[in-house]
Short mmCIF file of C-alpha atoms in Angstrom, two decimals:
data_model
loop_
_atom_site.label_atom_id
_atom_site.label_comp_id
_atom_site.label_asym_id
_atom_site.label_seq_id
_atom_site.Cartn_x
_atom_site.Cartn_y
_atom_site.Cartn_z
CA MET R 30 56.42 162.95 90.12
CA ASN R 31 56.72 159.76 92.14
CA HIS R 32 58.74 157.13 90.29
CA PRO R 33 58.83 153.39 90.78
CA GLY R 34 62.50 153.90 91.70
CA THR R 35 61.75 156.15 94.69
CA PRO R 36 63.52 154.52 97.67
CA ARG R 37 61.34 152.58 100.08
CA PRO R 38 62.27 150.92 103.36
CA ASP R 39 62.76 147.14 103.33
CA ARG R 40 60.89 146.55 106.57
CA VAL R 41 57.60 148.19 107.53
CA ARG R 42 55.35 147.17 110.42
CA PRO R 43 51.88 146.67 108.84
CA THR R 44 49.14 149.07 109.96
CA SER R 45 45.54 147.85 109.90
CA LEU R 46 43.15 149.71 107.60
CA ALA R 47 40.76 150.05 110.55
CA GLU R 48 43.49 151.86 112.50
CA LEU R 49 44.22 154.18 109.55
CA ALA R 50 40.50 154.93 109.16
CA ALA R 51 40.29 155.81 112.84
CA ARG R 52 43.29 158.13 112.50
CA LEU R 53 41.67 159.87 109.55
CA GLY R 54 38.26 160.08 111.18
CA ALA R 55 36.98 158.20 108.12
CA GLU R 56 34.48 155.39 108.02
CA ALA R 57 36.19 152.03 108.58
CA PRO R 58 36.12 149.69 105.57
CA ASP R 59 33.47 146.98 105.55
CA PRO R 60 35.27 143.71 106.42
CA GLY R 61 33.59 142.16 103.36
CA GLU R 62 35.44 144.63 101.07
CA VAL R 63 38.87 143.83 102.45
CA ARG R 64 41.07 141.60 100.31
CA GLY R 65 44.00 139.90 101.99
CA PRO R 66 45.17 140.83 105.49
CA GLY R 67 43.54 144.29 105.56
CA GLU R 68 46.83 146.01 106.35
CA ALA R 69 48.93 148.75 104.73
CA THR R 70 52.72 148.62 104.35
CA GLY R 71 53.23 151.68 102.12
CA ILE R 72 51.53 154.66 100.49
CA THR R 73 51.89 156.46 97.16
CA HIS R 74 49.98 159.07 95.16
CA ASP R 75 51.26 157.68 91.82
CA SER R 76 49.24 154.74 90.49
CA ARG R 77 52.28 153.58 88.47
CA ALA R 78 54.40 153.30 91.63
CA VAL R 79 51.94 151.18 93.65
CA ARG R 80 53.45 148.16 95.38
CA PRO R 81 51.45 145.33 96.98
CA GLY R 82 50.10 146.50 100.33
CA ASP R 83 50.08 150.23 99.45
CA VAL R 84 47.38 152.74 100.15
CA TYR R 85 46.86 154.57 96.85
CA ALA R 86 46.10 158.26 97.45
CA ALA R 87 43.76 159.28 94.60
CA LEU R 88 43.98 163.08 94.63
CA PRO R 89 42.01 165.67 92.67
CA GLY R 90 44.18 167.30 89.99
CA ALA R 91 43.97 170.14 87.49
CA ARG R 92 43.15 167.86 84.52
CA PHE R 93 42.48 164.40 85.97
CA HIS R 94 41.35 162.91 89.23
CA GLY R 95 43.61 160.26 90.74
CA ALA R 96 40.55 158.01 90.99
CA ASP R 97 40.69 157.71 87.18
CA PHE R 98 43.75 155.50 87.74
CA ALA R 99 42.35 153.47 90.64
CA ALA R 100 42.03 150.31 88.52
CA GLN R 101 45.75 150.45 87.68
CA ALA R 102 46.53 150.80 91.39
CA ALA R 103 44.29 147.82 92.19
CA ASP R 104 45.98 145.68 89.52
CA LEU R 105 49.38 146.45 91.08
CA GLY R 106 48.24 145.22 94.48
CA ALA R 107 46.94 148.29 96.35
CA ALA R 108 45.41 147.41 99.71
CA ALA R 109 43.07 150.42 99.86
CA ILE R 110 42.35 153.78 98.25
CA LEU R 111 42.38 157.16 100.00
CA THR R 112 40.29 159.75 98.15
CA ASP R 113 37.72 162.54 98.43
CA PRO R 114 33.94 162.31 97.86
CA ALA R 115 34.42 163.21 94.17
CA GLY R 116 36.63 160.16 93.64
CA ALA R 117 34.74 157.76 95.90
CA GLU R 118 32.54 156.12 93.27
CA ARG R 119 35.40 155.43 90.84
CA ALA R 120 37.57 154.13 93.71
CA ALA R 121 34.82 151.85 94.98
CA ALA R 122 34.38 150.37 91.49
CA THR R 123 37.73 148.57 91.99
CA GLY R 124 36.27 146.56 94.86
CA LEU R 125 39.03 147.79 97.18
CA PRO R 126 38.34 149.37 100.60
CA VAL R 127 37.99 153.14 100.23
CA LEU R 128 38.94 155.71 102.88
CA ILE R 129 37.06 158.94 102.16
CA VAL R 130 38.14 162.34 103.56
CA PRO R 131 37.31 165.88 102.35
CA ASP R 132 40.97 166.77 101.68
CA PRO R 133 43.11 163.67 100.96
CA ARG R 134 46.18 165.74 100.03
CA GLY R 135 46.00 167.47 103.40
CA ARG R 136 45.98 164.09 105.23
CA MET R 137 48.43 162.19 103.04
CA GLY R 138 51.63 163.32 104.80
CA GLN R 139 50.39 162.44 108.27
CA LEU R 140 49.14 159.08 106.98
CA ALA R 141 52.53 158.38 105.35
CA ALA R 142 54.31 159.21 108.63
CA GLU R 143 51.94 156.83 110.43
CA ILE R 144 52.44 153.97 107.95
CA TYR R 145 56.23 154.27 108.04
CA GLY R 146 56.36 154.56 111.84
CA HIS R 147 57.12 158.31 112.13
CA PRO R 148 60.72 157.94 110.89
CA GLY R 149 61.46 161.66 111.14
CA ARG R 150 61.29 161.45 114.93
CA ASP R 151 64.45 159.31 114.89
CA LEU R 152 66.42 161.80 112.77
CA LEU R 153 67.83 165.24 113.53
CA GLN R 154 65.80 167.13 110.89
CA ILE R 155 66.98 170.51 109.60
CA GLY R 156 64.82 172.34 107.03
CA ILE R 157 66.11 175.32 105.04
CA THR R 158 63.84 177.82 103.29
CA GLY R 159 64.28 181.18 101.57
CA THR R 160 64.67 182.38 97.99
CA SER R 161 68.45 182.12 97.48
CA GLY R 162 71.04 179.93 99.14
CA LYS R 163 68.89 176.95 100.18
CA THR R 164 70.97 174.42 98.26
CA THR R 165 74.34 175.81 99.34
CA THR R 166 73.26 176.08 102.99
CA ALA R 167 71.95 172.49 102.95
CA TYR R 168 75.32 171.21 101.64
CA LEU R 169 77.23 173.28 104.20
CA ILE R 170 75.04 172.02 107.06
CA GLU R 171 75.50 168.46 105.84
CA GLY R 172 79.28 169.06 105.78
CA GLY R 173 79.18 170.31 109.35
CA LEU R 174 77.14 167.28 110.44
CA ARG R 175 79.63 164.94 108.79
CA GLY R 176 82.47 166.82 110.47
CA ALA R 177 80.75 166.05 113.78
CA GLY R 178 80.76 162.34 112.91
CA HIS R 179 77.11 162.01 111.87
CA ARG R 180 75.83 159.74 109.12
CA THR R 181 73.79 162.13 107.03
CA GLY R 182 70.98 162.52 104.55
CA LEU R 183 70.49 165.41 102.11
CA ILE R 184 67.32 166.34 100.21
CA GLY R 185 67.20 169.20 97.73
CA THR R 186 67.20 170.67 94.25
CA VAL R 187 70.31 168.91 92.94
CA GLU R 188 70.07 165.46 94.49
CA MET R 189 69.03 163.31 97.41
CA ARG R 190 71.73 161.56 99.42
CA ILE R 191 71.28 158.65 101.80
CA ASP R 192 74.66 158.44 103.49
CA ASP R 193 76.88 158.00 100.39
CA GLU R 194 74.17 156.90 97.92
CA ARG R 195 73.07 159.61 95.49
CA ILE R 196 69.67 159.85 93.79
CA LYS R 197 68.74 162.52 91.23
CA SER R 198 66.04 164.91 92.48
CA GLU R 199 62.83 165.48 90.55
CA ARG R 200 61.95 168.57 92.58
CA THR R 201 63.32 170.61 95.50
CA THR R 202 61.12 168.92 98.12
CA PRO R 203 59.64 165.47 97.39
CA GLU R 204 55.91 164.75 97.77
CA ALA R 205 54.87 163.76 101.29
CA THR R 206 54.49 160.06 100.44
CA ASP R 207 58.03 159.94 98.98
CA LEU R 208 59.50 162.06 101.76
CA GLN R 209 58.31 159.86 104.61
CA ALA R 210 59.47 156.74 102.75
CA LEU R 211 62.86 158.42 102.26
CA PHE R 212 63.11 159.20 105.98
CA ALA R 213 62.26 155.56 106.72
CA VAL R 214 65.04 154.37 104.37
CA MET R 215 67.48 156.78 106.04
CA ARG R 216 66.55 155.49 109.49
CA GLU R 217 66.88 151.88 108.29
CA ARG R 218 70.39 152.58 106.96
CA GLY R 219 71.65 154.24 110.12
CA VAL R 220 71.41 157.89 109.05
CA GLU R 221 71.23 160.16 112.09
CA SER R 222 70.70 163.64 110.62
CA VAL R 223 69.12 165.11 107.49
CA ALA R 224 69.48 168.57 105.93
CA MET R 225 66.77 169.40 103.42
CA GLU R 226 65.51 172.29 101.34
CA VAL R 227 61.89 173.28 101.97
CA SER R 228 60.34 175.22 99.08
CA SER R 229 57.31 177.48 99.33
CA HIS R 230 55.51 175.04 97.00
CA ALA R 231 56.23 172.25 99.51
CA LEU R 232 54.74 174.28 102.37
CA VAL R 233 51.61 175.28 100.42
CA LEU R 234 51.03 171.86 98.81
CA GLY R 235 51.55 169.84 101.98
CA ARG R 236 54.74 168.05 100.95
CA VAL R 237 56.22 168.45 104.46
CA ASP R 238 53.01 167.45 106.23
CA GLY R 239 53.97 164.90 108.86
CA CYS R 240 57.33 166.66 109.51
CA VAL R 241 58.34 168.64 112.56
CA PHE R 242 61.84 169.99 111.96
CA ASP R 243 64.25 170.21 114.87
CA VAL R 244 65.62 173.44 113.35
CA ALA R 245 64.05 175.55 110.58
CA VAL R 246 66.33 178.01 108.75
CA PHE R 247 65.35 181.20 106.89
CA ASN R 248 67.91 182.68 104.48
CA ASN R 249 66.19 185.58 102.67
CA LEU R 250 63.22 186.50 100.51
CA SER R 251 63.10 188.21 97.10
CA PRO R 252 60.61 188.00 94.22
CA GLU R 253 60.36 184.50 92.74
CA HIS R 254 57.61 182.03 91.83
CA MET R 255 55.23 184.90 91.17
CA GLU R 256 53.41 182.61 88.73
CA PHE R 257 52.52 180.48 91.80
CA HIS R 258 52.09 183.10 94.53
CA SER R 259 49.71 186.06 94.30
CA GLY R 260 52.46 188.43 95.50
CA MET R 261 55.27 188.89 97.99
CA GLU R 262 52.92 188.80 100.98
CA ASP R 263 51.53 185.43 99.90
CA TYR R 264 55.10 184.19 99.29
CA PHE R 265 56.21 185.36 102.76
CA GLN R 266 53.21 183.77 104.46
CA ALA R 267 54.02 180.46 102.74
CA LYS R 268 57.60 180.54 104.06
CA ALA R 269 56.45 181.66 107.53
CA ARG R 270 54.43 178.41 107.90
CA LEU R 271 57.72 176.64 108.57
CA PHE R 272 58.24 178.70 111.74
CA THR R 273 55.16 177.44 113.61
CA PRO R 274 54.98 174.61 116.18
CA GLU R 275 53.23 172.38 113.62
CA ARG R 276 56.37 172.44 111.44
CA SER R 277 59.39 173.13 113.66
CA LYS R 278 60.75 173.25 117.21
CA THR R 279 63.07 176.24 116.78
CA GLY R 280 64.17 178.67 114.07
CA VAL R 281 67.37 180.29 112.76
CA VAL R 282 66.73 183.52 110.86
CA ASN R 283 68.83 185.96 108.79
CA PHE R 284 68.63 189.31 110.58
CA ASP R 285 70.08 191.16 107.56
CA ASP R 286 66.98 190.42 105.44
CA GLU R 287 63.92 192.66 105.87
CA TYR R 288 61.56 189.69 105.70
CA GLY R 289 63.84 187.88 108.15
CA ARG R 290 63.44 190.71 110.68
CA ARG R 291 59.67 190.53 110.20
CA LEU R 292 59.76 186.77 110.68
CA VAL R 293 61.60 187.20 114.00
CA ALA R 294 58.60 189.18 115.25
CA GLU R 295 55.95 186.86 113.78
CA ALA R 296 57.41 183.35 114.27
CA THR R 297 55.61 181.26 116.89
CA VAL R 298 58.69 179.15 117.74
CA PRO R 299 61.88 180.35 119.50
CA VAL R 300 64.26 182.04 117.04
CA THR R 301 68.04 182.57 116.96
CA THR R 302 69.22 185.33 114.61
CA PHE R 303 72.44 185.78 112.62
CA SER R 304 73.98 188.69 110.73
CA ALA R 305 76.76 188.34 108.15
CA GLU R 306 76.87 192.14 108.11
CA GLY R 307 77.78 192.19 111.80
CA HIS R 308 74.57 193.76 113.15
CA PRO R 309 74.97 194.16 116.94
CA ASP R 310 71.34 193.15 117.63
CA ALA R 311 71.75 189.69 116.06
CA ASP R 312 72.47 186.70 118.32
CA TRP R 313 75.36 185.60 116.09
CA ARG R 314 77.35 187.89 113.79
CA ALA R 315 80.30 187.77 111.41
CA GLU R 316 83.36 189.93 112.06
CA ASP R 317 86.80 190.29 110.41
CA VAL R 318 85.36 189.19 107.05
CA GLU R 319 87.91 188.73 104.26
CA VAL R 320 86.42 187.88 100.87
CA GLY R 321 88.58 185.99 98.35
CA SER R 322 88.21 184.46 94.89
CA HIS R 323 88.02 180.90 96.24
CA GLY R 324 86.16 181.61 99.47
CA SER R 325 86.10 183.88 102.50
CA THR R 326 87.24 183.83 106.10
CA PHE R 327 85.56 185.42 109.11
CA THR R 328 85.00 185.10 112.84
CA ALA R 329 81.53 184.07 114.04
CA ILE R 330 80.73 185.78 117.35
CA GLY R 331 78.08 184.01 119.45
CA PRO R 332 75.66 185.21 122.16
CA LYS R 333 77.84 183.81 124.96
CA GLY R 334 81.00 185.38 123.63
CA GLU R 335 81.91 182.39 121.44
CA ARG R 336 84.55 183.22 118.83
CA VAL R 337 84.58 180.69 115.99
CA ARG R 338 87.12 181.04 113.18
CA ALA R 339 85.24 180.14 110.03
CA GLU R 340 85.91 179.63 106.35
CA ALA R 341 83.26 179.88 103.62
CA PRO R 342 84.32 177.30 101.01
CA LEU R 343 82.67 179.29 98.18
CA PRO R 344 83.35 182.90 97.10
CA GLY R 345 81.04 185.87 97.61
CA PRO R 346 79.60 187.80 100.57
CA PHE R 347 76.34 185.83 100.29
CA ASN R 348 78.31 182.66 101.01
CA VAL R 349 79.54 184.27 104.22
CA ALA R 350 75.82 184.50 105.11
CA ASN R 351 75.19 180.88 104.05
CA THR R 352 78.21 179.66 106.05
CA LEU R 353 77.21 181.64 109.14
CA ALA R 354 73.66 180.27 108.81
CA ALA R 355 75.08 176.73 108.77
CA ILE R 356 77.32 177.29 111.82
CA VAL R 357 74.48 178.86 113.84
CA THR R 358 72.03 176.13 112.83
CA LEU R 359 74.40 173.40 113.95
CA ALA R 360 75.16 175.23 117.21
CA VAL R 361 71.40 175.49 117.88
CA ALA R 362 71.14 171.75 117.09
CA GLY R 363 73.65 171.05 119.86
CA ILE R 364 76.83 170.58 117.82
CA ASP R 365 80.04 172.29 118.88
CA PRO R 366 80.32 175.33 116.56
CA HIS R 367 84.11 174.91 116.12
CA THR R 368 83.59 171.30 114.98
CA ALA R 369 80.76 172.47 112.72
CA ALA R 370 82.91 175.23 111.20
CA ASP R 371 85.73 172.77 110.44
CA GLY R 372 83.31 170.39 108.70
CA ILE R 373 81.80 173.25 106.68
CA ALA R 374 85.23 174.54 105.58
CA ALA R 375 86.01 171.06 104.21
CA VAL R 376 82.99 171.01 101.84
CA PRO R 377 84.56 170.66 98.35
CA GLY R 378 81.91 172.77 96.62
CA VAL R 379 78.24 172.70 95.71
CA PRO R 380 77.13 171.49 92.25
CA GLY R 381 76.30 174.48 90.04
CA ARG R 382 76.75 177.05 92.81
CA LEU R 383 79.72 179.27 91.86
CA GLU R 384 81.29 176.05 90.65
CA ARG R 385 84.73 176.62 89.16
CA VAL R 386 85.56 175.12 85.78
CA GLU R 387 89.32 174.58 85.40
CA ALA R 388 90.90 173.71 82.07
CA GLY R 389 94.28 175.44 82.49
CA GLN R 390 92.94 178.86 81.45
CA PRO R 391 94.45 182.10 82.84
CA TYR R 392 91.09 183.47 84.00
CA LEU R 393 88.29 182.46 86.36
CA ALA R 394 85.40 180.47 84.84
CA VAL R 395 82.36 179.67 86.99
CA VAL R 396 78.87 178.23 86.59
CA ASP R 397 76.10 179.42 88.89
CA TYR R 398 72.39 178.71 89.30
CA ALA R 399 71.50 182.45 89.63
CA HIS R 400 68.18 182.66 87.77
CA LYS R 401 66.46 185.67 89.34
CA THR R 402 67.35 189.36 89.47
CA ASP R 403 68.63 189.54 93.06
CA ALA R 404 70.80 186.46 92.60
CA VAL R 405 72.27 187.75 89.32
CA GLU R 406 73.09 191.10 90.92
CA SER R 407 74.57 189.44 93.99
CA VAL R 408 76.79 187.02 92.10
CA LEU R 409 78.05 189.71 89.69
CA ARG R 410 78.92 192.08 92.56
CA SER R 411 80.70 189.25 94.36
CA LEU R 412 82.75 188.29 91.30
CA ARG R 413 83.58 191.94 90.58
CA LYS R 414 85.28 192.17 93.98
CA VAL R 415 87.65 189.30 93.21
CA THR R 416 88.28 190.02 89.49
CA LYS R 417 91.23 192.17 88.38
CA GLY R 418 90.12 192.21 84.75
CA LYS R 419 86.67 192.19 83.14
CA VAL R 420 83.55 190.22 84.01
CA HIS R 421 81.62 188.49 81.20
CA ILE R 422 78.21 186.90 81.87
CA VAL R 423 76.14 184.46 79.81
CA LEU R 424 72.49 184.64 80.91
CA GLY R 425 69.00 183.59 79.79
CA CYS R 426 65.52 183.42 81.32
CA GLY R 427 63.26 180.38 81.53
CA GLY R 428 60.11 180.10 79.44
CA ASP R 429 56.65 179.44 80.92
CA ARG R 430 57.78 181.06 84.19
CA ASP R 431 57.58 184.49 85.79
CA LYS R 432 57.78 186.95 82.87
CA THR R 433 58.19 190.04 85.07
CA LYS R 434 61.82 189.24 85.93
CA ARG R 435 63.13 189.13 82.34
CA GLY R 436 63.64 192.87 81.85
CA PRO R 437 65.23 193.38 85.29
CA MET R 438 67.56 190.40 84.76
CA GLY R 439 68.67 191.78 81.38
CA ALA R 440 69.23 195.16 83.02
CA ALA R 441 71.25 193.68 85.89
CA ALA R 442 73.53 191.82 83.47
CA ALA R 443 74.02 194.92 81.30
CA ARG R 444 74.73 197.20 84.26
CA LEU R 445 77.03 195.00 86.31
CA ALA R 446 79.05 193.03 83.72
CA ASP R 447 81.55 194.33 81.18
CA THR R 448 79.97 191.99 78.63
CA ALA R 449 76.50 190.48 78.83
CA VAL R 450 75.78 187.69 76.35
CA LEU R 451 72.01 187.20 76.46
CA THR R 452 70.95 183.72 75.39
CA SER R 453 68.38 180.96 75.91
CA ASP R 454 67.89 179.19 79.24
CA ASN R 455 65.04 176.64 79.10
CA PRO R 456 62.60 178.27 76.65
CA ARG R 457 60.12 175.41 77.19
CA GLY R 458 56.96 176.21 75.22
CA GLU R 459 57.81 179.86 74.51
CA ASP R 460 59.53 181.50 71.56
CA PRO R 461 63.20 181.93 72.60
CA LEU R 462 63.42 185.20 70.67
CA ALA R 463 60.42 186.65 72.53
CA ILE R 464 62.15 185.90 75.84
CA LEU R 465 65.39 187.47 74.59
CA ALA R 466 63.48 190.54 73.36
CA ALA R 467 62.14 191.11 76.90
CA MET R 468 65.66 190.76 78.37
CA LEU R 469 67.11 193.09 75.73
CA ALA R 470 64.40 195.67 76.42
CA GLY R 471 65.46 195.67 80.07
CA ALA R 472 69.11 196.06 79.11
CA ALA R 473 68.22 198.96 76.78
CA GLU R 474 66.73 200.87 79.72
CA VAL R 475 70.16 201.07 81.36
CA PRO R 476 71.78 204.41 80.36
CA ILE R 477 74.41 203.78 77.71
CA HIS R 478 77.25 205.15 79.86
CA GLU R 479 76.29 202.73 82.68
CA ARG R 480 76.10 199.52 80.70
CA GLY R 481 78.65 197.13 79.33
CA GLU R 482 78.60 195.56 75.89
CA VAL R 483 75.41 193.58 75.26
CA LEU R 484 75.38 190.69 72.78
CA VAL R 485 72.47 188.44 71.84
CA ASN R 486 72.90 184.82 70.79
CA ALA R 487 69.93 182.45 71.11
CA ASP R 488 72.11 179.33 70.92
CA ARG R 489 73.42 178.72 74.44
CA ALA R 490 76.54 176.75 73.45
CA SER R 491 77.48 179.42 70.92
CA ALA R 492 76.85 182.16 73.52
CA ILE R 493 79.16 180.42 76.00
CA ALA R 494 81.86 180.13 73.31
CA ALA R 495 81.45 183.85 72.54
CA ALA R 496 82.07 184.81 76.18
CA VAL R 497 85.11 182.53 76.36
CA ALA R 498 86.52 184.10 73.17
CA LEU R 499 86.42 187.51 74.87
CA ALA R 500 88.17 186.40 78.08
CA GLN R 501 91.65 187.72 78.76
CA ASP R 502 94.08 187.02 81.61
CA ASP R 503 92.56 187.80 85.06
CA ASP R 504 88.99 188.12 83.66
CA THR R 505 85.97 186.18 84.90
CA VAL R 506 83.49 184.25 82.74
CA LEU R 507 80.20 183.51 84.51
CA VAL R 508 77.63 181.19 82.95
CA ALA R 509 74.45 181.76 84.96
CA GLY R 510 70.94 180.41 85.28
CA LYS R 511 71.09 176.62 84.95
CA GLY R 512 73.81 175.60 87.38
CA HIS R 513 73.68 171.86 88.03
CA GLU R 514 70.99 171.14 85.39
CA GLN R 515 71.83 168.42 82.88
CA GLY R 516 69.38 169.32 80.10
CA GLN R 517 67.83 172.17 78.12
CA ASP R 518 64.07 172.21 77.47
CA ILE R 519 63.25 173.63 74.02
CA ALA R 520 59.67 173.26 72.77
CA GLY R 521 59.03 170.36 75.12
CA VAL R 522 62.12 168.40 74.06
CA VAL R 523 64.84 168.10 76.69
CA ARG R 524 68.28 167.64 75.16
CA ALA R 525 71.46 166.91 77.11
CA PHE R 526 73.12 170.18 78.12
CA ASP R 527 75.45 170.78 81.07
CA ASP R 528 76.82 174.34 81.37
CA ARG R 529 79.93 173.02 83.14
CA GLN R 530 80.79 170.59 80.35
CA VAL R 531 79.96 173.07 77.55
CA LEU R 532 82.04 175.79 79.24
CA ARG R 533 85.02 173.45 79.74
CA GLU R 534 84.91 172.32 76.10
CA ALA R 535 84.70 175.94 74.91
CA ILE R 536 87.76 176.85 77.02
CA GLU R 537 89.73 173.85 75.75
CA ARG R 538 88.90 174.77 72.12
CA SER R 539 89.94 178.38 72.66
CA LEU R 540 93.25 177.32 74.24
CA ARG R 541 94.01 175.04 71.29
CA GLN R 542 93.27 177.89 68.88
CA GLU R 543 95.61 180.34 70.69
CA PRO R 544 99.10 178.82 70.79
CA GLY R 545 100.30 181.55 73.13
CA ARG R 546 97.77 180.47 75.72
CA GLU R 547 98.24 176.74 75.42
CA PRO R 548 97.99 175.24 78.92
CA GLY R 549 101.06 173.54 80.35
CA HIS R 550 101.35 170.29 82.24
CA GLU R 551 98.86 171.59 84.77
CA HIS R 552 96.06 171.07 82.22
CA ARG R 553 93.46 168.90 83.96
CA HIS R 554 90.74 166.69 82.51
CA GLU R 555 89.19 165.58 85.76
CA ASN R 556 85.44 165.78 86.30
CA ASN R 557 84.87 169.02 88.22
CA SER R 558 81.38 168.20 89.46
CA GLN R 559 82.45 168.91 93.06
CA GLY R 560 79.50 167.01 94.39
#
């Protein structure tokens, strides 16, 4: 959704409607229809966000056509309307000039780039795609850029950052009209480089139209968004669009992933490969890996014999891969890899990604966004390696999303944790108990001698408290699935709910109730958002 608060640049060189029509190959507006100067200074696809001088992109939708809201756009000062033949009559009824093209969504990004003066060309643009690790890799790349002295931008699932200003994200990749405006604001404020997540939805729906990334990064691919894609092949093809000359200049690809190896063969831009597993055929590889509970260390070996001592600031083997991806990406972008590695090592953490919650407890407590089977398995295996005691997981599945992953996620939690507390995630419009029943059925398929204790508690706060009550010295409590999210959607009502805060409060309560485990002076109340 585009909101009136979406950042816009302060200064835009007006573009004549005749020039925009020529760019689109559309019929130029009749001079008699033009109100005012006949120039555009912005573009939006949300009639509520129109500012004077905007082109309003009236797009066909599932339930409504954007042309239904053309009058609202006109009242707010739109200079013209971009639409398709189906919306032309309603758009024309406003008396505004109408630019008609067969596929307005497909032209909107390029038009936005044109109106804002192609701001992306003045930024080092790095786009990260893949199923898992996009957010973490984007933060690590941004840390490396900052370490190299760059003023940076960040666009992704958790937030958008323009230098030090933070803006809450509505989706992983903004709509094309918002994205180009955001680039223009970054350029205006002196930002030099931007790291951004690029979702498969963004590639299919044209949100990155008008962008050519300097470096495109591929982390991995595993089943997700199967309610949107027809299957894994469709999902792969969506991601592969990023590695074409229309979308990027060069690519960085994970050689350890089977889809990554396929992408190396099929990409139509030059590709540099990396392997956290140390594969000798990769251009860059990790050696001397030492995994710890707070992070890992390794040596990145480059194609010219470079040896870069690196530190992954988050635990888990997959964060070795994310860190190596960031170092290689920055090296490909022309930044000294040693400087990049130092900047990455200094990243204080990533919101909701293996984020530690400290309240003076004698065990590890972490919150992670893992919300698909592969991610749950990966994070549990990683935590098992650094946990002396038992591992307890709290996990749910989202409603109105891919139903096929519920059983496998329940099974993964039951098989790999000592205790799995199955609970609600964001049930949305579904019955929470029906979702839990599917997860429990998956857990029940794990042979009894291979599974840990499985508990079911539909109330998420109560489930978190139950896991905390079980934790002993040197155990790990993992609350998975929601990560950085600040709310829980139950039957269409979103109530405030932050796993990090709920987990901290549960730990503090448990410590008060057990005098023998009362924390000492080291007890900390600081906000652990690690942004």
